[in-house]
JSON list of C-alpha atoms in Angstrom, two decimals:
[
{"chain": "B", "resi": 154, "resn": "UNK", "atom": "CA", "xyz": [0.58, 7.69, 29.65]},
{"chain": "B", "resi": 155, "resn": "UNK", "atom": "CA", "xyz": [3.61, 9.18, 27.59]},
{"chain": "B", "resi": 156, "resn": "UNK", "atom": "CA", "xyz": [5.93, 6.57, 28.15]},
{"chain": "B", "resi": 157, "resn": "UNK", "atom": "CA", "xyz": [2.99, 3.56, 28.26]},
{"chain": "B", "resi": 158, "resn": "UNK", "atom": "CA", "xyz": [3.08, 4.64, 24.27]},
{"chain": "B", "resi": 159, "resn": "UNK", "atom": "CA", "xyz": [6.38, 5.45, 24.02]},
{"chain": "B", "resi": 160, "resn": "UNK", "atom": "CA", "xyz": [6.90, 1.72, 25.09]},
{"chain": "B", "resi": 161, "resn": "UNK", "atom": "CA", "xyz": [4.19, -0.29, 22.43]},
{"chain": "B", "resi": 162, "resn": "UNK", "atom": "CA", "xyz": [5.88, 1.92, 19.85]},
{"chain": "B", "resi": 163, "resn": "UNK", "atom": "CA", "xyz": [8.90, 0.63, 20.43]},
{"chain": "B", "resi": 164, "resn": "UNK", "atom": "CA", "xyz": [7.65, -2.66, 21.39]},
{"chain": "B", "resi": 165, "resn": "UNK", "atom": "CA", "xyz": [5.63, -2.74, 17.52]},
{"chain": "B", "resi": 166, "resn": "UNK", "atom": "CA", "xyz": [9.04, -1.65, 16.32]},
{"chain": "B", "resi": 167, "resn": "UNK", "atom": "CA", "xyz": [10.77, -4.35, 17.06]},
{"chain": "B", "resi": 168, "resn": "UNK", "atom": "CA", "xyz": [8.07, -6.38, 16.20]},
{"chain": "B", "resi": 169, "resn": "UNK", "atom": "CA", "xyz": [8.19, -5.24, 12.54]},
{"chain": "B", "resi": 170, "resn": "UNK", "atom": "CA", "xyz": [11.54, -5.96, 12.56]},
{"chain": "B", "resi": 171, "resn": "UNK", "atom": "CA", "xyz": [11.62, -9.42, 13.88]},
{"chain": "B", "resi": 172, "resn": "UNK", "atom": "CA", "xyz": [8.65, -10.44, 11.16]},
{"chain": "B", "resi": 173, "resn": "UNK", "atom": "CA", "xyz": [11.29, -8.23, 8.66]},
{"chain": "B", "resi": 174, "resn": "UNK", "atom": "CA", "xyz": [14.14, -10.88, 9.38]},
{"chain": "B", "resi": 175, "resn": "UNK", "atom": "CA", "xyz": [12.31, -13.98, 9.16]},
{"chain": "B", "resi": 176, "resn": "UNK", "atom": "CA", "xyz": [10.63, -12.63, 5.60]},
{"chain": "B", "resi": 177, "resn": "UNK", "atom": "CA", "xyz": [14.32, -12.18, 4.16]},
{"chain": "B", "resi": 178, "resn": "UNK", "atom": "CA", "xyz": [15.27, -15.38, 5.51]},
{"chain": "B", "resi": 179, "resn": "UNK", "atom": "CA", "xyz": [12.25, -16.99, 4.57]},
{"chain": "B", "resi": 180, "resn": "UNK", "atom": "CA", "xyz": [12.48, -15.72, 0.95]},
{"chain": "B", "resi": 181, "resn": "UNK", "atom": "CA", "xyz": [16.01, -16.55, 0.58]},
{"chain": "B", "resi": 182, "resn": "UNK", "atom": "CA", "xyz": [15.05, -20.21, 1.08]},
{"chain": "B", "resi": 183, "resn": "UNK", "atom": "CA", "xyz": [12.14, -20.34, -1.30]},
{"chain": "B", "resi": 184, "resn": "UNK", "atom": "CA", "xyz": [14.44, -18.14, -4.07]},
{"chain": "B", "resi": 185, "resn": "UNK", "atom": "CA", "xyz": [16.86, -21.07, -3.81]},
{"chain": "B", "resi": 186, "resn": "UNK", "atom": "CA", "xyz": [14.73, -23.46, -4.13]},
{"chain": "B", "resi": 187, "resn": "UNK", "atom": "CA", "xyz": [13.15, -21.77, -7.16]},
{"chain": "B", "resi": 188, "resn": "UNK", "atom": "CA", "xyz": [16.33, -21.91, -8.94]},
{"chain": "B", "resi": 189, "resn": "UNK", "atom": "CA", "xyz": [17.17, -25.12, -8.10]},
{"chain": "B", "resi": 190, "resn": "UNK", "atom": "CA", "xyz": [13.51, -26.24, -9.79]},
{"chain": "B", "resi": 191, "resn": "UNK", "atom": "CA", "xyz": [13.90, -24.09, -12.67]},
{"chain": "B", "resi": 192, "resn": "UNK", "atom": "CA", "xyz": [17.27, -25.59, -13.20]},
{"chain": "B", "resi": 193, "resn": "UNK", "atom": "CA", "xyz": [16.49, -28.96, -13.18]},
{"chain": "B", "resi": 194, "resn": "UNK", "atom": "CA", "xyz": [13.53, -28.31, -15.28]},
{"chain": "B", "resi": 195, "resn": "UNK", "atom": "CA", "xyz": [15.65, -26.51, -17.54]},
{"chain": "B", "resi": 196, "resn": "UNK", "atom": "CA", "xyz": [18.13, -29.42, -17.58]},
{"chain": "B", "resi": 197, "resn": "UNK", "atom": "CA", "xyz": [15.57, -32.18, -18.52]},
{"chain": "B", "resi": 198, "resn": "UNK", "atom": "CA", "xyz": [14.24, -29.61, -21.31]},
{"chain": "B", "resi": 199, "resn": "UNK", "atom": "CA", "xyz": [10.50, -29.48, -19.36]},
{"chain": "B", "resi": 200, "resn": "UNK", "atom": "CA", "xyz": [11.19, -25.88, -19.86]},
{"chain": "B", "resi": 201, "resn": "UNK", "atom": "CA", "xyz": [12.51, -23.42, -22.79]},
{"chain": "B", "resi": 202, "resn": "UNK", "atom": "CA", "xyz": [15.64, -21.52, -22.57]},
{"chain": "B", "resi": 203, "resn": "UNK", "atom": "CA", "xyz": [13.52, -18.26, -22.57]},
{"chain": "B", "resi": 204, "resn": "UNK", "atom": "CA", "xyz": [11.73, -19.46, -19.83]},
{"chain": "B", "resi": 205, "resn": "UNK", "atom": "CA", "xyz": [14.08, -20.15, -17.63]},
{"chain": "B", "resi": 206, "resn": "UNK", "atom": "CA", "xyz": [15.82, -17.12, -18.27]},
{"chain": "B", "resi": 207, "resn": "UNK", "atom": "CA", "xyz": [12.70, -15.06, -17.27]},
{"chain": "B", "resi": 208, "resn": "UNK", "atom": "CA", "xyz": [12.27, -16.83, -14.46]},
{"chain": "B", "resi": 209, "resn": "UNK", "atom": "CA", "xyz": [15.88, -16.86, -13.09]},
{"chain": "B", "resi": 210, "resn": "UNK", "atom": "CA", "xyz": [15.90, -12.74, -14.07]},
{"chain": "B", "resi": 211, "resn": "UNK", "atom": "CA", "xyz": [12.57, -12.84, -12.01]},
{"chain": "B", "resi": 212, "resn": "UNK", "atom": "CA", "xyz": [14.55, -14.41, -9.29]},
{"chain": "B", "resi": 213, "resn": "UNK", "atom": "CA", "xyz": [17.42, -12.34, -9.18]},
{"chain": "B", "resi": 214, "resn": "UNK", "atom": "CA", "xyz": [15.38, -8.81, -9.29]},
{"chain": "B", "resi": 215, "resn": "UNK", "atom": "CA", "xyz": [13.58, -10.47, -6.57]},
{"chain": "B", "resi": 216, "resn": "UNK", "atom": "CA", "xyz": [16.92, -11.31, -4.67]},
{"chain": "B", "resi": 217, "resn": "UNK", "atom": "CA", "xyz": [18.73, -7.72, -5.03]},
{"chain": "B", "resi": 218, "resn": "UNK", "atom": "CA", "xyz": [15.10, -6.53, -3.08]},
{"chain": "B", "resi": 219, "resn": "UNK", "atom": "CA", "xyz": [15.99, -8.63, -0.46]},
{"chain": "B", "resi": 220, "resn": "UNK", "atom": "CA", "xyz": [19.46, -7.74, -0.66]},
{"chain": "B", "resi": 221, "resn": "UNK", "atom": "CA", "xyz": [18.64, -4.09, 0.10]},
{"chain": "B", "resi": 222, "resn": "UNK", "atom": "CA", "xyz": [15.79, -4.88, 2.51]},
{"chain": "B", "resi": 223, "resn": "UNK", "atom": "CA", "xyz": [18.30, -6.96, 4.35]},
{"chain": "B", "resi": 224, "resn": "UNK", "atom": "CA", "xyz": [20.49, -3.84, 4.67]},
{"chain": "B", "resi": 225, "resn": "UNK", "atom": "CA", "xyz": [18.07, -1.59, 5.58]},
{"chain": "B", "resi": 226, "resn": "UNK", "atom": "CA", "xyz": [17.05, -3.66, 8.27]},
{"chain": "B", "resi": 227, "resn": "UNK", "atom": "CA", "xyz": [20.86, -3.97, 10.06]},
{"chain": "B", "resi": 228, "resn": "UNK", "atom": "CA", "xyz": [21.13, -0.41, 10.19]},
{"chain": "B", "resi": 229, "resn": "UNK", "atom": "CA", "xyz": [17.68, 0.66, 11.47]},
{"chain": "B", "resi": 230, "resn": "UNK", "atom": "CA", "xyz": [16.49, 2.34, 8.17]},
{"chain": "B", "resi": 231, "resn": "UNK", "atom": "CA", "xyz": [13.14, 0.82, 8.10]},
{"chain": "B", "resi": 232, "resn": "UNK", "atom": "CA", "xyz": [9.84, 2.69, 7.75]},
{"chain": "B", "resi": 233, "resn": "UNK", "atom": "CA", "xyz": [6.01, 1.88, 7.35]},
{"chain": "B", "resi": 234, "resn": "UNK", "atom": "CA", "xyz": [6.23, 2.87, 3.35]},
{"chain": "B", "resi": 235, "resn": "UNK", "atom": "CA", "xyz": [9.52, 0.88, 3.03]},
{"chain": "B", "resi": 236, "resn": "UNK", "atom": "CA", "xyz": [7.69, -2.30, 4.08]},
{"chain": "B", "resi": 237, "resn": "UNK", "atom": "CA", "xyz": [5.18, -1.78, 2.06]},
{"chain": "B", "resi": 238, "resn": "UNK", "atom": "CA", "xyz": [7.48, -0.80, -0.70]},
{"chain": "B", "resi": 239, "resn": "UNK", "atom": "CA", "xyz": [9.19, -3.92, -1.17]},
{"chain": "B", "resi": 240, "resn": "UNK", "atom": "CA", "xyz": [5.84, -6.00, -0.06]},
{"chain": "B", "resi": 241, "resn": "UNK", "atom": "CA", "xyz": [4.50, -4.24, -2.99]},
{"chain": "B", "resi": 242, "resn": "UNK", "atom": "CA", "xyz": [7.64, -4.89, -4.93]},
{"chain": "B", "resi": 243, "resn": "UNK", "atom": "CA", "xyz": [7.87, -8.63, -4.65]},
{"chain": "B", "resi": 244, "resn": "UNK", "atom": "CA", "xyz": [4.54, -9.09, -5.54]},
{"chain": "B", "resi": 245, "resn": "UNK", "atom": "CA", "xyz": [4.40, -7.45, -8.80]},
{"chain": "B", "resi": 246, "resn": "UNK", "atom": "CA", "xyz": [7.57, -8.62, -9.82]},
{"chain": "B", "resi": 247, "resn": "UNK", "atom": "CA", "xyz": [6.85, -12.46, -9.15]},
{"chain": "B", "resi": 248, "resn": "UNK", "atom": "CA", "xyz": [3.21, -11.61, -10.79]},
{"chain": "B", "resi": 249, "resn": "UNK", "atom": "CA", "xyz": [5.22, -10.23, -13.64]},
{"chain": "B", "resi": 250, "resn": "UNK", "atom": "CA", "xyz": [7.79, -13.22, -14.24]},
{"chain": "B", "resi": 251, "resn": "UNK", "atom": "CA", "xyz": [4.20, -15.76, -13.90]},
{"chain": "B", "resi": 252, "resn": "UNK", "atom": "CA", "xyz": [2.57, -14.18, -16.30]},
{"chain": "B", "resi": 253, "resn": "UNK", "atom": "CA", "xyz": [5.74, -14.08, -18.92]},
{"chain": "B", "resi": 254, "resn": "UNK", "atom": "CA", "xyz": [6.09, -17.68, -18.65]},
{"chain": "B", "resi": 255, "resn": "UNK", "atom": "CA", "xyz": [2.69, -18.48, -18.72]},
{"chain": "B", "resi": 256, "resn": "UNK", "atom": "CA", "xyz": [3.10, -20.87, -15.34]},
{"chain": "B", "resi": 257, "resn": "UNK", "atom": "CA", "xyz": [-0.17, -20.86, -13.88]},
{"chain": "B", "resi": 258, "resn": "UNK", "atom": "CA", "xyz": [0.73, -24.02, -11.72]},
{"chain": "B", "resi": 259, "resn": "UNK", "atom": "CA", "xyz": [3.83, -23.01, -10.40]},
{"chain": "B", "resi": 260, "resn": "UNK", "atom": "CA", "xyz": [5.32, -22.93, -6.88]},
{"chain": "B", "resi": 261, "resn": "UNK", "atom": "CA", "xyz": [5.61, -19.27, -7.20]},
{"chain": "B", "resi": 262, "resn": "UNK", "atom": "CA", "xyz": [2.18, -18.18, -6.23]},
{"chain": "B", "resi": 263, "resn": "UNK", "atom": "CA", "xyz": [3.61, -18.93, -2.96]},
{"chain": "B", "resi": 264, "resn": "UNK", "atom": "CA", "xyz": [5.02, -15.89, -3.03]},
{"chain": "B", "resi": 265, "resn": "UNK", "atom": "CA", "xyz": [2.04, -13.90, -2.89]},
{"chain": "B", "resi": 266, "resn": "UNK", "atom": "CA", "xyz": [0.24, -15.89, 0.42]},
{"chain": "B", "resi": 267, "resn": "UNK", "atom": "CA", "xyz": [4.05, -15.68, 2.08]},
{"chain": "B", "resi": 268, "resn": "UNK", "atom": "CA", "xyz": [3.48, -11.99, 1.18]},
{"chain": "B", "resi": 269, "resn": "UNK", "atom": "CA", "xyz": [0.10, -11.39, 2.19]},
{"chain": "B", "resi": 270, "resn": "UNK", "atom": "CA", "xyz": [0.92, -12.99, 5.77]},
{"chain": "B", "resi": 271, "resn": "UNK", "atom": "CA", "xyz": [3.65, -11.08, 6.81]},
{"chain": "B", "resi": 272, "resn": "UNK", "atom": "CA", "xyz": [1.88, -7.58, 5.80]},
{"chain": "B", "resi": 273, "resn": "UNK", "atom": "CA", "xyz": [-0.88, -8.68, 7.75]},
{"chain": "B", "resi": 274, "resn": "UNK", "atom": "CA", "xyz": [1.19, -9.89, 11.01]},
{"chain": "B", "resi": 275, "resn": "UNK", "atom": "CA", "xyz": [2.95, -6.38, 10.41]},
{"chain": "B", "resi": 276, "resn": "UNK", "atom": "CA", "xyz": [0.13, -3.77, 10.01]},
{"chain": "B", "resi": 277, "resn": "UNK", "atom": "CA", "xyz": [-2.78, -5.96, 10.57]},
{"chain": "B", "resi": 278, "resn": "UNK", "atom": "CA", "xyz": [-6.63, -6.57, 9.50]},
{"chain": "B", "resi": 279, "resn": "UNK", "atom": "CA", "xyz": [-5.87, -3.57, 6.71]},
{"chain": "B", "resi": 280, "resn": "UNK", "atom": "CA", "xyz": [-3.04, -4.29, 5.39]},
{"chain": "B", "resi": 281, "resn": "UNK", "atom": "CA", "xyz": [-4.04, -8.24, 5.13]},
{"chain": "B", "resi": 282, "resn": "UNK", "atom": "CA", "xyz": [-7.38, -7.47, 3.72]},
{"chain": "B", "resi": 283, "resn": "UNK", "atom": "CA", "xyz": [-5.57, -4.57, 1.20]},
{"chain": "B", "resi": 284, "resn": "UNK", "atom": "CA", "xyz": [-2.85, -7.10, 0.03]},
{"chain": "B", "resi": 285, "resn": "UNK", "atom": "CA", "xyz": [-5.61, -10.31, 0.10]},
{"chain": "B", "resi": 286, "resn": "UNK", "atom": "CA", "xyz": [-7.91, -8.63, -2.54]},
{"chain": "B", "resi": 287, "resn": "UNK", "atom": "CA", "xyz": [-4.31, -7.22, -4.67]},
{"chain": "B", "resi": 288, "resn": "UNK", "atom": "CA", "xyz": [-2.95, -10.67, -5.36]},
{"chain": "B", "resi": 289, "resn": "UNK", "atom": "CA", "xyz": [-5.90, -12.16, -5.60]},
{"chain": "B", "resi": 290, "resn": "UNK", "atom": "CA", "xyz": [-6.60, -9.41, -8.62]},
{"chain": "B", "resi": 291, "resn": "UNK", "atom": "CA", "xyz": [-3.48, -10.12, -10.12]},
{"chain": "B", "resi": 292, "resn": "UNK", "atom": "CA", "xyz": [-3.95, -13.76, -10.00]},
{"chain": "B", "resi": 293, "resn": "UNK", "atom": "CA", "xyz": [-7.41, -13.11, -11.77]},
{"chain": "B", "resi": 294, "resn": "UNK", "atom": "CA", "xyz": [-6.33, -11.08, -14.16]},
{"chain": "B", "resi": 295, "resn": "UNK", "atom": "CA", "xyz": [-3.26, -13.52, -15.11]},
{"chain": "B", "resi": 296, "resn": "UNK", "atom": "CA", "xyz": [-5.48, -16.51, -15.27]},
{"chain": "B", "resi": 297, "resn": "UNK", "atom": "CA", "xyz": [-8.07, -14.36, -17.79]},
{"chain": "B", "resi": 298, "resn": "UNK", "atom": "CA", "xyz": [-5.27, -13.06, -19.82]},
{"chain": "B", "resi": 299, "resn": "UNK", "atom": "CA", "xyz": [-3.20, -16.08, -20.05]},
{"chain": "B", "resi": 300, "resn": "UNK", "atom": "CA", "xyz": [-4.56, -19.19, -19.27]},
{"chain": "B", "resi": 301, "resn": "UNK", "atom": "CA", "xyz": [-8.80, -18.67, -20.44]},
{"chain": "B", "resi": 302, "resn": "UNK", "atom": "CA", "xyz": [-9.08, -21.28, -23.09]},
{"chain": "B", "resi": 303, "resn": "UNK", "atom": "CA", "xyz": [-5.67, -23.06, -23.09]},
{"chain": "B", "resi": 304, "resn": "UNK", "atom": "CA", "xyz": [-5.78, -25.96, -24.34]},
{"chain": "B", "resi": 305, "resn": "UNK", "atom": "CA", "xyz": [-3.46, -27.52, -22.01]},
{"chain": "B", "resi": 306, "resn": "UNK", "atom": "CA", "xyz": [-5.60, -25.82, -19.05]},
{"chain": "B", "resi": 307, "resn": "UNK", "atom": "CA", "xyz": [-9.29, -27.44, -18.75]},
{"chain": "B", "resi": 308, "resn": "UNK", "atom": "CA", "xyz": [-11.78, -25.02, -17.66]},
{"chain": "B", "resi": 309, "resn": "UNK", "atom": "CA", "xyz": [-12.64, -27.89, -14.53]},
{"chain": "B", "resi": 310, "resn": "UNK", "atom": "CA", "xyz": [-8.82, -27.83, -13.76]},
{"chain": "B", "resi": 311, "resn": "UNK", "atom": "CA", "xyz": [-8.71, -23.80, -14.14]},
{"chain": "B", "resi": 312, "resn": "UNK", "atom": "CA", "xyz": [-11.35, -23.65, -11.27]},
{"chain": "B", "resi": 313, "resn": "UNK", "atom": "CA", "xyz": [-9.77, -25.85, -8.99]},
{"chain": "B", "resi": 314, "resn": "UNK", "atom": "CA", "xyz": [-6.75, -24.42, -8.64]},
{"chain": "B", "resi": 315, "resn": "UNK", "atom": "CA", "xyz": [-8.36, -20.97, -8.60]},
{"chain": "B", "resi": 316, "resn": "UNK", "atom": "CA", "xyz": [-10.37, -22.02, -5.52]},
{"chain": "B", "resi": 317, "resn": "UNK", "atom": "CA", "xyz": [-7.04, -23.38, -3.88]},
{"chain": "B", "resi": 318, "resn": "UNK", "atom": "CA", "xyz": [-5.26, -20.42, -4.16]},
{"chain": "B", "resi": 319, "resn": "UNK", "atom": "CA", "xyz": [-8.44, -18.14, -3.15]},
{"chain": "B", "resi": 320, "resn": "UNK", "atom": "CA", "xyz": [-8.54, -20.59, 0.12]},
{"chain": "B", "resi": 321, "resn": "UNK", "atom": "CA", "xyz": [-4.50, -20.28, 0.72]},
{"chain": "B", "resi": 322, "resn": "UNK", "atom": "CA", "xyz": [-4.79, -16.65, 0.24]},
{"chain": "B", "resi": 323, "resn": "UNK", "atom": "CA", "xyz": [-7.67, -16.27, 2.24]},
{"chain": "B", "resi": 324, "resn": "UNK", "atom": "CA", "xyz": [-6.54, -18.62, 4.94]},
{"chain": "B", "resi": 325, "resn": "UNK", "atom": "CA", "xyz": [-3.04, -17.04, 5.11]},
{"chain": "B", "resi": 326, "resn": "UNK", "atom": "CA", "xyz": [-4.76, -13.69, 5.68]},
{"chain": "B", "resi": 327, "resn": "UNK", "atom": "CA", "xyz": [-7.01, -14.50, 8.76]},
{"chain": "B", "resi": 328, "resn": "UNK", "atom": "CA", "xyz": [-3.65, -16.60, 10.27]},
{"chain": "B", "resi": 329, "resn": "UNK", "atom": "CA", "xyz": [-1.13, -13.43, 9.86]},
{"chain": "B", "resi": 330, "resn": "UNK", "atom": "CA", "xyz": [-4.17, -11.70, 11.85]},
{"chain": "B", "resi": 331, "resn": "UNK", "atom": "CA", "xyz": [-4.56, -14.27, 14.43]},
{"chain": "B", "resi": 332, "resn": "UNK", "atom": "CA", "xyz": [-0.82, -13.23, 14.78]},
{"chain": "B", "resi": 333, "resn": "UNK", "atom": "CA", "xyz": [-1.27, -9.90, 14.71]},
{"chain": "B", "resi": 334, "resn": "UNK", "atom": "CA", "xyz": [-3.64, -9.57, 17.67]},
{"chain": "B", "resi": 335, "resn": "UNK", "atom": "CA", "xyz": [-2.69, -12.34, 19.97]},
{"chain": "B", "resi": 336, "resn": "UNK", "atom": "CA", "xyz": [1.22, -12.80, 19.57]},
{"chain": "B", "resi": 337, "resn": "UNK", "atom": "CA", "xyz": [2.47, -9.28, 20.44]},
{"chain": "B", "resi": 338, "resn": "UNK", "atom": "CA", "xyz": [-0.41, -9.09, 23.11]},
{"chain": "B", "resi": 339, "resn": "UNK", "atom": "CA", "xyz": [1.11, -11.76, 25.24]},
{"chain": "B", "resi": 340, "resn": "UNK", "atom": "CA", "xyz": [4.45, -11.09, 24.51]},
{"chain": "B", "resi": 341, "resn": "UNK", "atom": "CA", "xyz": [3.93, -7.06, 25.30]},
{"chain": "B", "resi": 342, "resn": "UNK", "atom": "CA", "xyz": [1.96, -8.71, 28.45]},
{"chain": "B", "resi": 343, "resn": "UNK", "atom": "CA", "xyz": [4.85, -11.00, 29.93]},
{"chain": "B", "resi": 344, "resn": "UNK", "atom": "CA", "xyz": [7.81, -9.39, 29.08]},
{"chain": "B", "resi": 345, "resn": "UNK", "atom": "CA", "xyz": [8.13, -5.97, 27.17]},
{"chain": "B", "resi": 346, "resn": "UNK", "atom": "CA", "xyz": [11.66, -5.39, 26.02]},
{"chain": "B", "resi": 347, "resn": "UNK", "atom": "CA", "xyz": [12.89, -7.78, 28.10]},
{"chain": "B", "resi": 348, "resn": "UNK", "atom": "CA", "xyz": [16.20, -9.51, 26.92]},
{"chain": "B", "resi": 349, "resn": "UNK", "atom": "CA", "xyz": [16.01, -7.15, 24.23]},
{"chain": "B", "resi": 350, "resn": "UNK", "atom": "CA", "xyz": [19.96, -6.41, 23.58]},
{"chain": "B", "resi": 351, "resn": "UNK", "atom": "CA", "xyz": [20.59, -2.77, 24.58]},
{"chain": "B", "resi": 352, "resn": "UNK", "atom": "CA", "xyz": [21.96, -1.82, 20.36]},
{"chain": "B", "resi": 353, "resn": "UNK", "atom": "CA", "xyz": [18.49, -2.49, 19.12]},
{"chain": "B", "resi": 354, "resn": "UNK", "atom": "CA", "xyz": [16.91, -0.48, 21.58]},
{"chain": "B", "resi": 355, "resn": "UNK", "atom": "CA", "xyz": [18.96, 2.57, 21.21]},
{"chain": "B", "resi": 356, "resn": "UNK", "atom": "CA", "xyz": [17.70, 1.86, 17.23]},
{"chain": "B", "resi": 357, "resn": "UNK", "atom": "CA", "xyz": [14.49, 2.30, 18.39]},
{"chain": "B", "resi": 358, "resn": "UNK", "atom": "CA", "xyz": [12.68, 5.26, 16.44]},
{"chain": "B", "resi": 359, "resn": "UNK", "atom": "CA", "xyz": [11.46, 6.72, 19.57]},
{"chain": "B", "resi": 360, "resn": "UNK", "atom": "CA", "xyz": [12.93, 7.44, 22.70]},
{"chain": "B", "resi": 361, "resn": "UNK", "atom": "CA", "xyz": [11.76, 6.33, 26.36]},
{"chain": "B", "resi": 362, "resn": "UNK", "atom": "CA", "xyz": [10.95, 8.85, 28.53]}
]
């Protein structure tokens, strides 16, 4: 019974840090491409110069997260509260650098549903549900502080894109689930720590025995 746990520990472990390695590389790609939008934008003056330099200091906090998350993850130094740390981080930072430039339709809210799924594949119904209601919270309160009565924003245009995001949030919750509860079963089911290289196991928080 021991080492039946001793196994799904270290079988969630590695887990965790498989979804851990495709976040970083996932975010890399969409912080690239987020500078390369804000650049051109900035080059064909559809953005300020304060803008853009919010956005790209947005984009670089964001970057030295993933910088150290990236780290952390090569040498085994990852924990339950540092995921959640730098889930946590990344989302009120990108909040933070939307609401500053006032870009309610922006590819960034991406960020959040990218966010939400990977806490949820991680931890599970909890942590999805936890991090679901959060952004959606923050997107709320950035559309009522920013955006209620812009002239630029119809109220009928305001509530669509509210409801899209509440459906991609929503949507990318239940899917990181789905993930959750039927990815690492089968896999834990066919072929636990098999072809696992022999360096990550020994990084393993907990030993077999």
């Amino acid at each position: 019974m021991k080492t039946g746990k001793s196994l799904k520990k270290v079988f969630d472990y590695l887990i965790a840090k498989s979804c851990l390695k495709n976040y970083v590389r996932l975010k890399w790609g969409l912080l690239s491409l987020s500078a390369i939008i804000v650049a051109l934008e900035h080059s064909t003056s559809l953005i300020s110069n304060k803008f853009a330099l919010i956005t790209i200091a947005t984009l670089l906090i964001s970057a030295l997260a993933n910088t150290v998350l990236r780290q952390l993850i090569r040498f085994g130094k990852i924990t339950s509260l540092f995921i959640h740390f730098f889930l946590l981080f990344d989302l009120f930072i990108i909040s933070a650098g939307i609401y500053l430039t006032a870009g309610m339709i922006a590819p960034c809210w991406v960020y959040p549903g990218l966010i939400i799924f990977f806490a949820g594949y991680i931890f599970g119904v909890r942590a999805a549900s936890v991090y679901t209601i959060l952004s959606l919270l923050l997107f709320g309160s950035i559309i009522y502080l920013k955006f209620s009565g812009f002239p630029l924003y119809p109220p009928a245009l305001i509530f669509d894109y509210s409801a899209g995001i509440f459906v991609l949030f929503v949507s990318l919750a239940w899917l990181s689930i789905y993930f959750y509860q039927t990815i690492p079963y089968f896999n834990e089911r066919s072929m636990p720590l098999q072809g696992r290289p022999e360096k990550e196991k020994a990084k393993a928080p907990v030993a077999l025995t």
